[in-house]
GROMACS .gro file of N, CA, C and O in nm:
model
  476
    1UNK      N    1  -1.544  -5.176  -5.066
    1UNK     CA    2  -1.555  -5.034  -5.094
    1UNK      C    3  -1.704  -4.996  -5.099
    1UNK      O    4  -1.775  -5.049  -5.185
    2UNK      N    5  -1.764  -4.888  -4.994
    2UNK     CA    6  -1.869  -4.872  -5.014
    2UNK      C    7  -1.942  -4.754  -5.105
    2UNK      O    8  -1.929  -4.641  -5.060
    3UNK      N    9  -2.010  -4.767  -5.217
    3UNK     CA   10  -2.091  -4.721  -5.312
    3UNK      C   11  -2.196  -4.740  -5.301
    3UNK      O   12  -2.253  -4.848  -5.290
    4UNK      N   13  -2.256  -4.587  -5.304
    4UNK     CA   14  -2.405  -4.539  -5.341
    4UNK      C   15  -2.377  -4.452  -5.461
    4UNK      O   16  -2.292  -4.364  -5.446
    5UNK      N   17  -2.449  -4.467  -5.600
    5UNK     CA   18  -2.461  -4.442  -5.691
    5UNK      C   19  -2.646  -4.419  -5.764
    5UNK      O   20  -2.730  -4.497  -5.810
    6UNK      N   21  -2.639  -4.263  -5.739
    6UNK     CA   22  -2.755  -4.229  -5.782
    6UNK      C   23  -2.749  -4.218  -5.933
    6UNK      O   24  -2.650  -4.196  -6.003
    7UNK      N   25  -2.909  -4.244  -5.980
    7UNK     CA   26  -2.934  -4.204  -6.088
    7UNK      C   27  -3.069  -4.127  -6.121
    7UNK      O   28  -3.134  -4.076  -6.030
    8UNK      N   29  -3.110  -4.121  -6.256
    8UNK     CA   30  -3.232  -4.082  -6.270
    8UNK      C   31  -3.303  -3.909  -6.256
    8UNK      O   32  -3.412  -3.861  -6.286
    9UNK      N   33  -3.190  -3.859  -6.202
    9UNK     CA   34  -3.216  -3.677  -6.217
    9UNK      C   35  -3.251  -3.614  -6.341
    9UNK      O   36  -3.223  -3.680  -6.441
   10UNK      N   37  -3.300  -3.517  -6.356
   10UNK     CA   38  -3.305  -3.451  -6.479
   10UNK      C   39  -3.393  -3.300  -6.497
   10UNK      O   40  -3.423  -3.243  -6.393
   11UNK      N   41  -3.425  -3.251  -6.604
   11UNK     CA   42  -3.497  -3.153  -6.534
   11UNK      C   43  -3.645  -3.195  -6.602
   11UNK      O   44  -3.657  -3.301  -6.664
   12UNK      N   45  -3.734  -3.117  -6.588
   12UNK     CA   46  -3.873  -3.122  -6.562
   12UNK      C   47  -3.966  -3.013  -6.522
   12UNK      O   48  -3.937  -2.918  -6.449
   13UNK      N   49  -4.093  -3.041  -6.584
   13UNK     CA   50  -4.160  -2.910  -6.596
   13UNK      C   51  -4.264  -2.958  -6.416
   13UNK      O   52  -4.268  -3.067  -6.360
   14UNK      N   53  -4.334  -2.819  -6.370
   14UNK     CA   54  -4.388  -2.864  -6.254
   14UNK      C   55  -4.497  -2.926  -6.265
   14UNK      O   56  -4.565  -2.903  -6.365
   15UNK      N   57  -4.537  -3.007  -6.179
   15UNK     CA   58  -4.646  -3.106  -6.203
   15UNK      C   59  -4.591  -3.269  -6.233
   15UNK      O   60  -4.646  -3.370  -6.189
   16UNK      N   61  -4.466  -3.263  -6.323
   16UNK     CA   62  -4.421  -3.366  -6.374
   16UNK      C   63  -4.360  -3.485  -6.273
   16UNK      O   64  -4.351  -3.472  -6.151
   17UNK      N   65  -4.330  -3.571  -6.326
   17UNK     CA   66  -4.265  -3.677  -6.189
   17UNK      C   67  -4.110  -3.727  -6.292
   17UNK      O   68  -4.084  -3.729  -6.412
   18UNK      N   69  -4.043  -3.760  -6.177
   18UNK     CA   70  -3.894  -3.807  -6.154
   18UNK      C   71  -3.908  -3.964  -6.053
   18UNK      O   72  -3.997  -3.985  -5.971
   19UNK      N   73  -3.816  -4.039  -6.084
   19UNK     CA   74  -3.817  -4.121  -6.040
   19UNK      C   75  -3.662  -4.172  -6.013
   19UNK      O   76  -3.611  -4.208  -6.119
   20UNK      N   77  -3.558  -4.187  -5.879
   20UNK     CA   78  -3.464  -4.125  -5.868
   20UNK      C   79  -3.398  -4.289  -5.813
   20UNK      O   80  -3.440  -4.314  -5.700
   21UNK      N   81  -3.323  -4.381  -5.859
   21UNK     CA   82  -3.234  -4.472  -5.840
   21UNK      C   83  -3.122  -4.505  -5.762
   21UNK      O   84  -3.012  -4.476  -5.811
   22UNK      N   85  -3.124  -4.563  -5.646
   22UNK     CA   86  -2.995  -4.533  -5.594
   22UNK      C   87  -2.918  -4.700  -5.611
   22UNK      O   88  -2.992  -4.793  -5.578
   23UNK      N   89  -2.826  -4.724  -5.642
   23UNK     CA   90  -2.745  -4.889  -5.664
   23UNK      C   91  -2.653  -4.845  -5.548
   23UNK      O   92  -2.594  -4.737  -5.543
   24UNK      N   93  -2.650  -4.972  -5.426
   24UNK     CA   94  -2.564  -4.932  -5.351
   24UNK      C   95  -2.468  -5.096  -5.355
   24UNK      O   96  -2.521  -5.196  -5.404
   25UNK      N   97  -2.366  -5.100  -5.313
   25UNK     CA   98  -2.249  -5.201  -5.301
   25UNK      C   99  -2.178  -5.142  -5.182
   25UNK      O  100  -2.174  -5.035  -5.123
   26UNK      N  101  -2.092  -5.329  -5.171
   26UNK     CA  102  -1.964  -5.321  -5.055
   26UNK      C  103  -2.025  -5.289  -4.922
   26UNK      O  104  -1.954  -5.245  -4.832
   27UNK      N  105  -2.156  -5.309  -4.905
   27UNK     CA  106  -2.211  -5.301  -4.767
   27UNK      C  107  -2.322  -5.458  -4.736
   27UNK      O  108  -2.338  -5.542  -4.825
   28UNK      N  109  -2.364  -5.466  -4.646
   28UNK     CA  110  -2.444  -5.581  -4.584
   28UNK      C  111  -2.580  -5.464  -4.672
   28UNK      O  112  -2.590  -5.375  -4.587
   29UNK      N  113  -2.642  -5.440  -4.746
   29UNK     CA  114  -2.738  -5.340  -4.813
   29UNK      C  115  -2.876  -5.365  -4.701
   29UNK      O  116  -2.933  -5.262  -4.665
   30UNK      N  117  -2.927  -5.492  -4.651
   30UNK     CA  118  -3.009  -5.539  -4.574
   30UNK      C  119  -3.036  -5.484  -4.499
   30UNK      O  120  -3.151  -5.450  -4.474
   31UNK      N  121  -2.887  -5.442  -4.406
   31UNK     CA  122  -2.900  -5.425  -4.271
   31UNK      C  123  -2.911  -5.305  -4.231
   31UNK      O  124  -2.929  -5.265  -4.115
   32UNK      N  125  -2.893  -5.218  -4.369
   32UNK     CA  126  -2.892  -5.058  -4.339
   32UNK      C  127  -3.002  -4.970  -4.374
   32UNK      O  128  -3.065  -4.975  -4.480
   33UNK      N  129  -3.027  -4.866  -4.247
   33UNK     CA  130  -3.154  -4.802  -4.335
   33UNK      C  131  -3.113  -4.716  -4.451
   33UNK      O  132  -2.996  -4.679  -4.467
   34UNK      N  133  -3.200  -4.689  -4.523
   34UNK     CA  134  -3.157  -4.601  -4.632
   34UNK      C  135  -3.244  -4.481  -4.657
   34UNK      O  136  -3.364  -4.483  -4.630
   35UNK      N  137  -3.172  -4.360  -4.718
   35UNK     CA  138  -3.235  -4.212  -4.671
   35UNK      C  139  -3.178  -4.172  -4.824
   35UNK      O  140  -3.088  -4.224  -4.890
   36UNK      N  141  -3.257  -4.074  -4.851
   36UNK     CA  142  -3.224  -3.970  -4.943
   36UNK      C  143  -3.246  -3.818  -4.860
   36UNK      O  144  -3.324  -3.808  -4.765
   37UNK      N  145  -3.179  -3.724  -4.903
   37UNK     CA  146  -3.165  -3.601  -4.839
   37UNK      C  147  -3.136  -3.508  -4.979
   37UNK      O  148  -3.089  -3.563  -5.079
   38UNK      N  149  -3.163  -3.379  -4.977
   38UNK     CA  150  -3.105  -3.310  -5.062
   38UNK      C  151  -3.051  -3.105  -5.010
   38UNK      O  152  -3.061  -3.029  -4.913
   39UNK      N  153  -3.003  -3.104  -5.134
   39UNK     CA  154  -2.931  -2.956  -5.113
   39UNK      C  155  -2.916  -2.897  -5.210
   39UNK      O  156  -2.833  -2.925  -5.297
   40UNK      N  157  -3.010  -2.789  -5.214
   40UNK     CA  158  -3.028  -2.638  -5.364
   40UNK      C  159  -2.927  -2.515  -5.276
   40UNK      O  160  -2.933  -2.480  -5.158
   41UNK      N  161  -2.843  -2.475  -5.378
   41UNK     CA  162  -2.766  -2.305  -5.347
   41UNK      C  163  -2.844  -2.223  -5.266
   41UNK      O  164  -2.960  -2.193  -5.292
   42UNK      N  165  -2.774  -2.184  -5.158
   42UNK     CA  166  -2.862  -2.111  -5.054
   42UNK      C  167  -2.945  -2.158  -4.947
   42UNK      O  168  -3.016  -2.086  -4.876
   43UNK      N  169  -2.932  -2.287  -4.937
   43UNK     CA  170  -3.012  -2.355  -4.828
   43UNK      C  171  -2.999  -2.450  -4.768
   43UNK      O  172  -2.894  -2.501  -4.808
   44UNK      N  173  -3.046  -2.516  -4.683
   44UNK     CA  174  -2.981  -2.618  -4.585
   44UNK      C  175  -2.982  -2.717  -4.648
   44UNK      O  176  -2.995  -2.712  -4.770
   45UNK      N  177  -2.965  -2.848  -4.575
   45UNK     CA  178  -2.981  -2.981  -4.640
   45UNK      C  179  -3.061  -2.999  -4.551
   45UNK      O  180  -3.062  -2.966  -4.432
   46UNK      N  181  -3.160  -3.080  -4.646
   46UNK     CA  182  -3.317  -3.119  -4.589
   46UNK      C  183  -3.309  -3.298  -4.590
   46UNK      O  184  -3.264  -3.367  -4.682
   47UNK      N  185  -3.353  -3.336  -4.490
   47UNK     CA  186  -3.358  -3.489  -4.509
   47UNK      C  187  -3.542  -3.515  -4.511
   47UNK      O  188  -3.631  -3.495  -4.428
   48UNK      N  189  -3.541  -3.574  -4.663
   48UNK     CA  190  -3.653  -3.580  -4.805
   48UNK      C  191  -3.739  -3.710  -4.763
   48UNK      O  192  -3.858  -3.725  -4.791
   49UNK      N  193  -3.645  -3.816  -4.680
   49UNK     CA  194  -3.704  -3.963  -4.702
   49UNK      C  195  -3.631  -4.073  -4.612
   49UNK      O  196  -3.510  -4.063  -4.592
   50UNK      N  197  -3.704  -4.174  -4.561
   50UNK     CA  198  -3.561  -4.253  -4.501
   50UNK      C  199  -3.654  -4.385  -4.502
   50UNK      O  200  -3.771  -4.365  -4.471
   51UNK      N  201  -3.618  -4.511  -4.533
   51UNK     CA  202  -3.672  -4.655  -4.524
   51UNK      C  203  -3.610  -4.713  -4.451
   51UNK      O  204  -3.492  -4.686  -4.430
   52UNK      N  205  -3.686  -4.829  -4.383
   52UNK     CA  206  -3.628  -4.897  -4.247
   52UNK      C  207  -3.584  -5.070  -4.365
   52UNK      O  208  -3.627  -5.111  -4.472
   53UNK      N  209  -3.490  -5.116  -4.275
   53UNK     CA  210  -3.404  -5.220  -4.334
   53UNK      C  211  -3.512  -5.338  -4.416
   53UNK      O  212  -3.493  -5.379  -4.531
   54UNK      N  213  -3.583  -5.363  -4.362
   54UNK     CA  214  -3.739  -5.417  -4.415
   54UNK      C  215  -3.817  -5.368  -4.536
   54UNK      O  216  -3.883  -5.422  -4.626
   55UNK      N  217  -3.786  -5.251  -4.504
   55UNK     CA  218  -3.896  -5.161  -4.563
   55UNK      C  219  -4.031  -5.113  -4.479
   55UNK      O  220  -4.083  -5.002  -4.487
   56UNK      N  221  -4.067  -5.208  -4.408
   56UNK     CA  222  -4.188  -5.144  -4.348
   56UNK      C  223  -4.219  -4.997  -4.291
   56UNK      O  224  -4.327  -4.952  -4.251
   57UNK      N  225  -4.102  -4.941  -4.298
   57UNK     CA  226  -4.127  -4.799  -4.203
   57UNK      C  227  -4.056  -4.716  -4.325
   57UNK      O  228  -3.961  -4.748  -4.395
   58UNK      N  229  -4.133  -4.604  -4.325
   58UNK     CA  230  -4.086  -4.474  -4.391
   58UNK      C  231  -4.118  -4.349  -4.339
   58UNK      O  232  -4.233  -4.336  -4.296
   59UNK      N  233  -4.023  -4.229  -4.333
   59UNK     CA  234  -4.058  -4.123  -4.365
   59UNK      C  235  -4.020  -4.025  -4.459
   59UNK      O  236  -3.942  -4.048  -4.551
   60UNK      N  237  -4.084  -3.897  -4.434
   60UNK     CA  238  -4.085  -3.831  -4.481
   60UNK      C  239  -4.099  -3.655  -4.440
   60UNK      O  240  -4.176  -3.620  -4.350
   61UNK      N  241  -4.033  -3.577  -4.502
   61UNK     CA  242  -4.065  -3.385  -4.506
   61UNK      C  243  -4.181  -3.435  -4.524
   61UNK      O  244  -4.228  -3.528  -4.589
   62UNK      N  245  -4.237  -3.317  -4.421
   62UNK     CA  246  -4.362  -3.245  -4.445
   62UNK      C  247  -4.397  -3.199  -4.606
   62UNK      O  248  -4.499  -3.211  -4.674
   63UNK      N  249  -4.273  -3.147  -4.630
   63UNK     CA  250  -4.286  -3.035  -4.797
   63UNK      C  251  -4.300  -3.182  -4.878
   63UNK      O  252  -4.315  -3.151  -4.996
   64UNK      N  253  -4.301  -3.312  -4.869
   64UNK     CA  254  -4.302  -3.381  -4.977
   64UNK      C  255  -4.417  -3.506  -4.952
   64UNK      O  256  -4.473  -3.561  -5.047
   65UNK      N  257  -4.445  -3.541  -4.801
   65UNK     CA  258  -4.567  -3.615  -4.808
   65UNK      C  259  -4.687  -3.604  -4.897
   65UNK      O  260  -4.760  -3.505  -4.903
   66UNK      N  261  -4.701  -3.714  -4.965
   66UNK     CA  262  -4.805  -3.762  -5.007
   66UNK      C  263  -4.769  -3.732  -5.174
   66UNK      O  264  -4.852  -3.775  -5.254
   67UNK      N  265  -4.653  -3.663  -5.225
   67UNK     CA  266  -4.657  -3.656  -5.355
   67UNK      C  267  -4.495  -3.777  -5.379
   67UNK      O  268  -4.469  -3.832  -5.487
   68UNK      N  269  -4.418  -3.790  -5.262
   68UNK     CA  270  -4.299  -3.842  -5.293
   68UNK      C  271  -4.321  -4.019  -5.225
   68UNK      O  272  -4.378  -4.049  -5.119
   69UNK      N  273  -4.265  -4.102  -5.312
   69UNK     CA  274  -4.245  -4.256  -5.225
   69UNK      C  275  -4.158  -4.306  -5.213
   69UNK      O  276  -4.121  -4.352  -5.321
   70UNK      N  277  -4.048  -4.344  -5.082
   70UNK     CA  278  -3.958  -4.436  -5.121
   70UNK      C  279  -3.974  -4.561  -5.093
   70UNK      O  280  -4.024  -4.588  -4.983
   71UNK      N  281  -3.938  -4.663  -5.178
   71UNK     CA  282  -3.891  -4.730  -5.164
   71UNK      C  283  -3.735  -4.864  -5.189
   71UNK      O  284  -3.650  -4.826  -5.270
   72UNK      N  285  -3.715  -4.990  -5.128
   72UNK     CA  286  -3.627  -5.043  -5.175
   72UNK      C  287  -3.658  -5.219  -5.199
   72UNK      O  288  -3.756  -5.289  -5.173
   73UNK      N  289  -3.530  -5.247  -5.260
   73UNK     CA  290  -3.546  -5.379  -5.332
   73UNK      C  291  -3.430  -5.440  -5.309
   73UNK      O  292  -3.332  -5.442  -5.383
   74UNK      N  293  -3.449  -5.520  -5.142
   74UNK     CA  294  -3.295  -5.588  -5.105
   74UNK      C  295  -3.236  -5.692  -5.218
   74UNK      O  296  -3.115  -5.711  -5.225
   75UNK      N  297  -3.311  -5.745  -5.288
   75UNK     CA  298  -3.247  -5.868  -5.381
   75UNK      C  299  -3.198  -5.811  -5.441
   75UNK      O  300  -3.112  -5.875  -5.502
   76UNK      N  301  -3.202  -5.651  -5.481
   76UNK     CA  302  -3.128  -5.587  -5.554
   76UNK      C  303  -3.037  -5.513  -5.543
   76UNK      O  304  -2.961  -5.499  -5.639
   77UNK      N  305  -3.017  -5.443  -5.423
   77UNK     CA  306  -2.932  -5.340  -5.327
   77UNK      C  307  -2.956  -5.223  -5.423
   77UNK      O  308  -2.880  -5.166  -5.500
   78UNK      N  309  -3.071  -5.207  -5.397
   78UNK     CA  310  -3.180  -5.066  -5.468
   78UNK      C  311  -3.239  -5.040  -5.373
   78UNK      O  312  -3.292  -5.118  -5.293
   79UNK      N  313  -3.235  -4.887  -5.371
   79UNK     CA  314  -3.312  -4.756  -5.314
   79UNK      C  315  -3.424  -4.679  -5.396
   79UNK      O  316  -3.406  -4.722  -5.510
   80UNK      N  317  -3.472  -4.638  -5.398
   80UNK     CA  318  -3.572  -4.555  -5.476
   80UNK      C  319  -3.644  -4.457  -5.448
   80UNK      O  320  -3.697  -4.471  -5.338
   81UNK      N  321  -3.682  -4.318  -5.523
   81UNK     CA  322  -3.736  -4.236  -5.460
   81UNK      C  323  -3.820  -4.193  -5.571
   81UNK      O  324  -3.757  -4.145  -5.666
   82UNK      N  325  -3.987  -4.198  -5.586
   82UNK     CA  326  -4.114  -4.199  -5.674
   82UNK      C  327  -4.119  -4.079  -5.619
   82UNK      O  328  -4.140  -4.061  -5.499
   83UNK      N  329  -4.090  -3.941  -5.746
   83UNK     CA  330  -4.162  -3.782  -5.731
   83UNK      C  331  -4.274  -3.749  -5.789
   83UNK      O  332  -4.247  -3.747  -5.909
   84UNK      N  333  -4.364  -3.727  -5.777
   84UNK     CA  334  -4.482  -3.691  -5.837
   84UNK      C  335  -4.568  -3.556  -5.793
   84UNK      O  336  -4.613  -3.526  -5.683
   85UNK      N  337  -4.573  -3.496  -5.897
   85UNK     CA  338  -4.651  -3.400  -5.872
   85UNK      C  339  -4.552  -3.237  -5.835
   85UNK      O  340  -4.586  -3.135  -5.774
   86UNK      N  341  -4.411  -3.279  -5.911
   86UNK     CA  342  -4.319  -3.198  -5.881
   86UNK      C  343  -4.370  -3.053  -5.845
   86UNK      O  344  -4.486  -3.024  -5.873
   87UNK      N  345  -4.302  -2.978  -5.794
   87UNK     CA  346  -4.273  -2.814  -5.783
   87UNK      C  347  -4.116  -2.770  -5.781
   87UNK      O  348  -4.012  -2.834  -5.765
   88UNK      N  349  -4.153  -2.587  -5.811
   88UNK     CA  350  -4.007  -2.579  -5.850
   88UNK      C  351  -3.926  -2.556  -5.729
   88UNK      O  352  -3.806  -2.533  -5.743
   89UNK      N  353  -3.999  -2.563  -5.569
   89UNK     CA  354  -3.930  -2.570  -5.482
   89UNK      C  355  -3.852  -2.703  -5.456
   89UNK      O  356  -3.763  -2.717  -5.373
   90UNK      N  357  -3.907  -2.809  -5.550
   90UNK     CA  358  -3.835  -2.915  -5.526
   90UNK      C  359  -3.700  -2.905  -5.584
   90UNK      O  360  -3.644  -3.007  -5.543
   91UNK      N  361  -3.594  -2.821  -5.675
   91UNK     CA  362  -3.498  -2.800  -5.719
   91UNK      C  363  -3.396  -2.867  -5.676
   91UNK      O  364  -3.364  -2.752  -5.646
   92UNK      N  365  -3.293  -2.950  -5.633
   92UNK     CA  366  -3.198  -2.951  -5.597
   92UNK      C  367  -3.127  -3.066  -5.596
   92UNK      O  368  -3.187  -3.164  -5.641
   93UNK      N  369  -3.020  -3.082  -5.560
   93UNK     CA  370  -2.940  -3.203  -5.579
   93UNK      C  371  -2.950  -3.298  -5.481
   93UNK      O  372  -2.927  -3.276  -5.362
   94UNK      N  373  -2.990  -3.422  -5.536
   94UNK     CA  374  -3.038  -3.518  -5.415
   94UNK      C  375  -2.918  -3.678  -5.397
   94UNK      O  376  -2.875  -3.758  -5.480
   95UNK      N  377  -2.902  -3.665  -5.262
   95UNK     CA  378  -2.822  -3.761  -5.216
   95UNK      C  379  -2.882  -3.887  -5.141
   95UNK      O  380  -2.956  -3.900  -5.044
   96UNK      N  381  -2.821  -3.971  -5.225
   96UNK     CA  382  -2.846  -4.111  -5.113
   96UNK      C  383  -2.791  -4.143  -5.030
   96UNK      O  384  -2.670  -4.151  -5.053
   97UNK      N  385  -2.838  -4.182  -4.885
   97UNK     CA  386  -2.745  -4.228  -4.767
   97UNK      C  387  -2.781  -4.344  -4.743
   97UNK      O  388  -2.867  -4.408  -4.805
   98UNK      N  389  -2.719  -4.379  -4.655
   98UNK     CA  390  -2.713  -4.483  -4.555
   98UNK      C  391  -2.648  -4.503  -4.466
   98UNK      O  392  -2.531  -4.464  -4.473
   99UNK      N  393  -2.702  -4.582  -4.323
   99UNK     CA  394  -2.651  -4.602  -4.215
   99UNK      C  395  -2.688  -4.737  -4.179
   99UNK      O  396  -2.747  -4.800  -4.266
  100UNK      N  397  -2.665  -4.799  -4.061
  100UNK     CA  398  -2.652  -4.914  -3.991
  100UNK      C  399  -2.787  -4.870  -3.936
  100UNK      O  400  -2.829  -4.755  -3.944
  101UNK      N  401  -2.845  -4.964  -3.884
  101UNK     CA  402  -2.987  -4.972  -3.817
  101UNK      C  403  -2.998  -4.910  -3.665
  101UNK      O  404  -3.097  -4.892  -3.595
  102UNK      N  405  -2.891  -4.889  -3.645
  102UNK     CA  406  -2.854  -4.874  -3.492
  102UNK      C  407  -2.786  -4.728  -3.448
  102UNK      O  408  -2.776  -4.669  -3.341
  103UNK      N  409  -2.746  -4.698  -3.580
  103UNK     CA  410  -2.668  -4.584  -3.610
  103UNK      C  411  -2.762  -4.423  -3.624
  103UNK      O  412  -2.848  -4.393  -3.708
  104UNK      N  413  -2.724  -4.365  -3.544
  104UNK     CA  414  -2.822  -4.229  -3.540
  104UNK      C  415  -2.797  -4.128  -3.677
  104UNK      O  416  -2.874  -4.051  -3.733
  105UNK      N  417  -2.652  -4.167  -3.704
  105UNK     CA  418  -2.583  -4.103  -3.821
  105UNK      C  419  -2.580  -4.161  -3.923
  105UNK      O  420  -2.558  -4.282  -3.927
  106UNK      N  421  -2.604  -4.076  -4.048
  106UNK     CA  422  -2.578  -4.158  -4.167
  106UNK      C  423  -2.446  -4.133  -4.192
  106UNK      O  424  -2.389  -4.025  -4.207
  107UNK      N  425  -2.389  -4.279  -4.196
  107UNK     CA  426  -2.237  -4.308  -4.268
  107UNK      C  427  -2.157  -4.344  -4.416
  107UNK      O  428  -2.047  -4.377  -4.459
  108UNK      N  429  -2.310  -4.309  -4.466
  108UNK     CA  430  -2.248  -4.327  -4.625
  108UNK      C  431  -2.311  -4.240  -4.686
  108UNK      O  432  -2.428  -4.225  -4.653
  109UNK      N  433  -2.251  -4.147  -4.802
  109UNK     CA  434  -2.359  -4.073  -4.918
  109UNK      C  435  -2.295  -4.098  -5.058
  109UNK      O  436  -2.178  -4.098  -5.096
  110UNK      N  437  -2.432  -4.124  -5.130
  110UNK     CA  438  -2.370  -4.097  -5.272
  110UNK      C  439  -2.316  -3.955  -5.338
  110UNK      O  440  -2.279  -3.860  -5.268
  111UNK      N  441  -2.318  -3.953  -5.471
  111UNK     CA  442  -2.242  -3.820  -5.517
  111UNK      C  443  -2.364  -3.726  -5.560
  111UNK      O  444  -2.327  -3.613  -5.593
  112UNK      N  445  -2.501  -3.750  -5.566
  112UNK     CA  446  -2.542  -3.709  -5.606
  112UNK      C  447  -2.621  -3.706  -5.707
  112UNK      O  448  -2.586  -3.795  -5.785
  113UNK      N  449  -2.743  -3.627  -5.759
  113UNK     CA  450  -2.806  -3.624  -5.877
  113UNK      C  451  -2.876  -3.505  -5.876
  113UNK      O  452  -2.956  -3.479  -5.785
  114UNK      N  453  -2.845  -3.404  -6.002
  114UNK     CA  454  -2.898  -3.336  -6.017
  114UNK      C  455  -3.087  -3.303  -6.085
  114UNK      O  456  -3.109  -3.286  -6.205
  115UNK      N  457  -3.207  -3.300  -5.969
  115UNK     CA  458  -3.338  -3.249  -6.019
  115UNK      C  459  -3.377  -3.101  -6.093
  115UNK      O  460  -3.272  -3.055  -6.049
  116UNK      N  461  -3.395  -3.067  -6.115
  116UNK     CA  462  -3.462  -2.905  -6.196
  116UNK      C  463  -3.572  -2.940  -6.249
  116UNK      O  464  -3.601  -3.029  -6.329
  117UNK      N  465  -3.655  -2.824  -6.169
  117UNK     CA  466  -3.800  -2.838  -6.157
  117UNK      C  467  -3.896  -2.729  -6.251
  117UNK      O  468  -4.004  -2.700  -6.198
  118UNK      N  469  -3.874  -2.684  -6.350
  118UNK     CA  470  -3.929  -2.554  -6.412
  118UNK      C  471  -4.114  -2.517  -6.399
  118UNK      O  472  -4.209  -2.595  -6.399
  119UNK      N  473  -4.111  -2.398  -6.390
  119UNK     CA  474  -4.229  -2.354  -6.321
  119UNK      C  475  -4.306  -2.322  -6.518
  119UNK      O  476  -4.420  -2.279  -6.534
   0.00000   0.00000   0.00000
């Protein structure tokens, strides 16, 4: 059974940092890249972050370079996403994915975690 289980949301004043947990199971965790994406009322879903099966490769939004980091920890089947330097455009509920290395689509998401960013 495959599980992604975020944690670590909460709210927060701007400027402040979040630091956002994802535990994933029931998958090869290695072999898949892993992404966080999110979605605030009224707006699209933005894809925030994505790490390559290694780790060596990341990206990232424009709106979050250089204040956001992900990374992961295969011995652990951990994801991670380092916020720093929040704003209140960062608001919204953030999901963990994952896909196969090969896979253009992400085929798994967690449920979620709610950020709030106060100005």
């Amino acid at each position: 059974q495959v599980q992604l289980v975020e944690s670590g949301g909460g709210s927060v004043q701007a400027g402040g940092s979040l630091r956002l947990s994802c535990a994933a199971s029931g998958f090869a965790f290695s072999d898949y890249t892993m992404g966080w994406f999110r979605q605030s009322p009224g707006k699209e879903r933005e894809d925030v972050s994505s790490i390559s099966t290694s780790g060596g490769h990341t990206t990232y939004a424009d709106s979050v370079k250089g204040r956001f980091t992900v990374s992961r920890d295969n011995a652990k089947n951990m994801v991670y996403l380092e916020m720093n330097s929040l704003k209140p455009e960062d608001t919204a509920v953030y999901y963990c994915t994952a896909k196969p290395r090969i896979s253009i689509r992400w085929t798994s998401w967690g449920q979620g975690t709610q950020v709030t960013v106060s100005s």
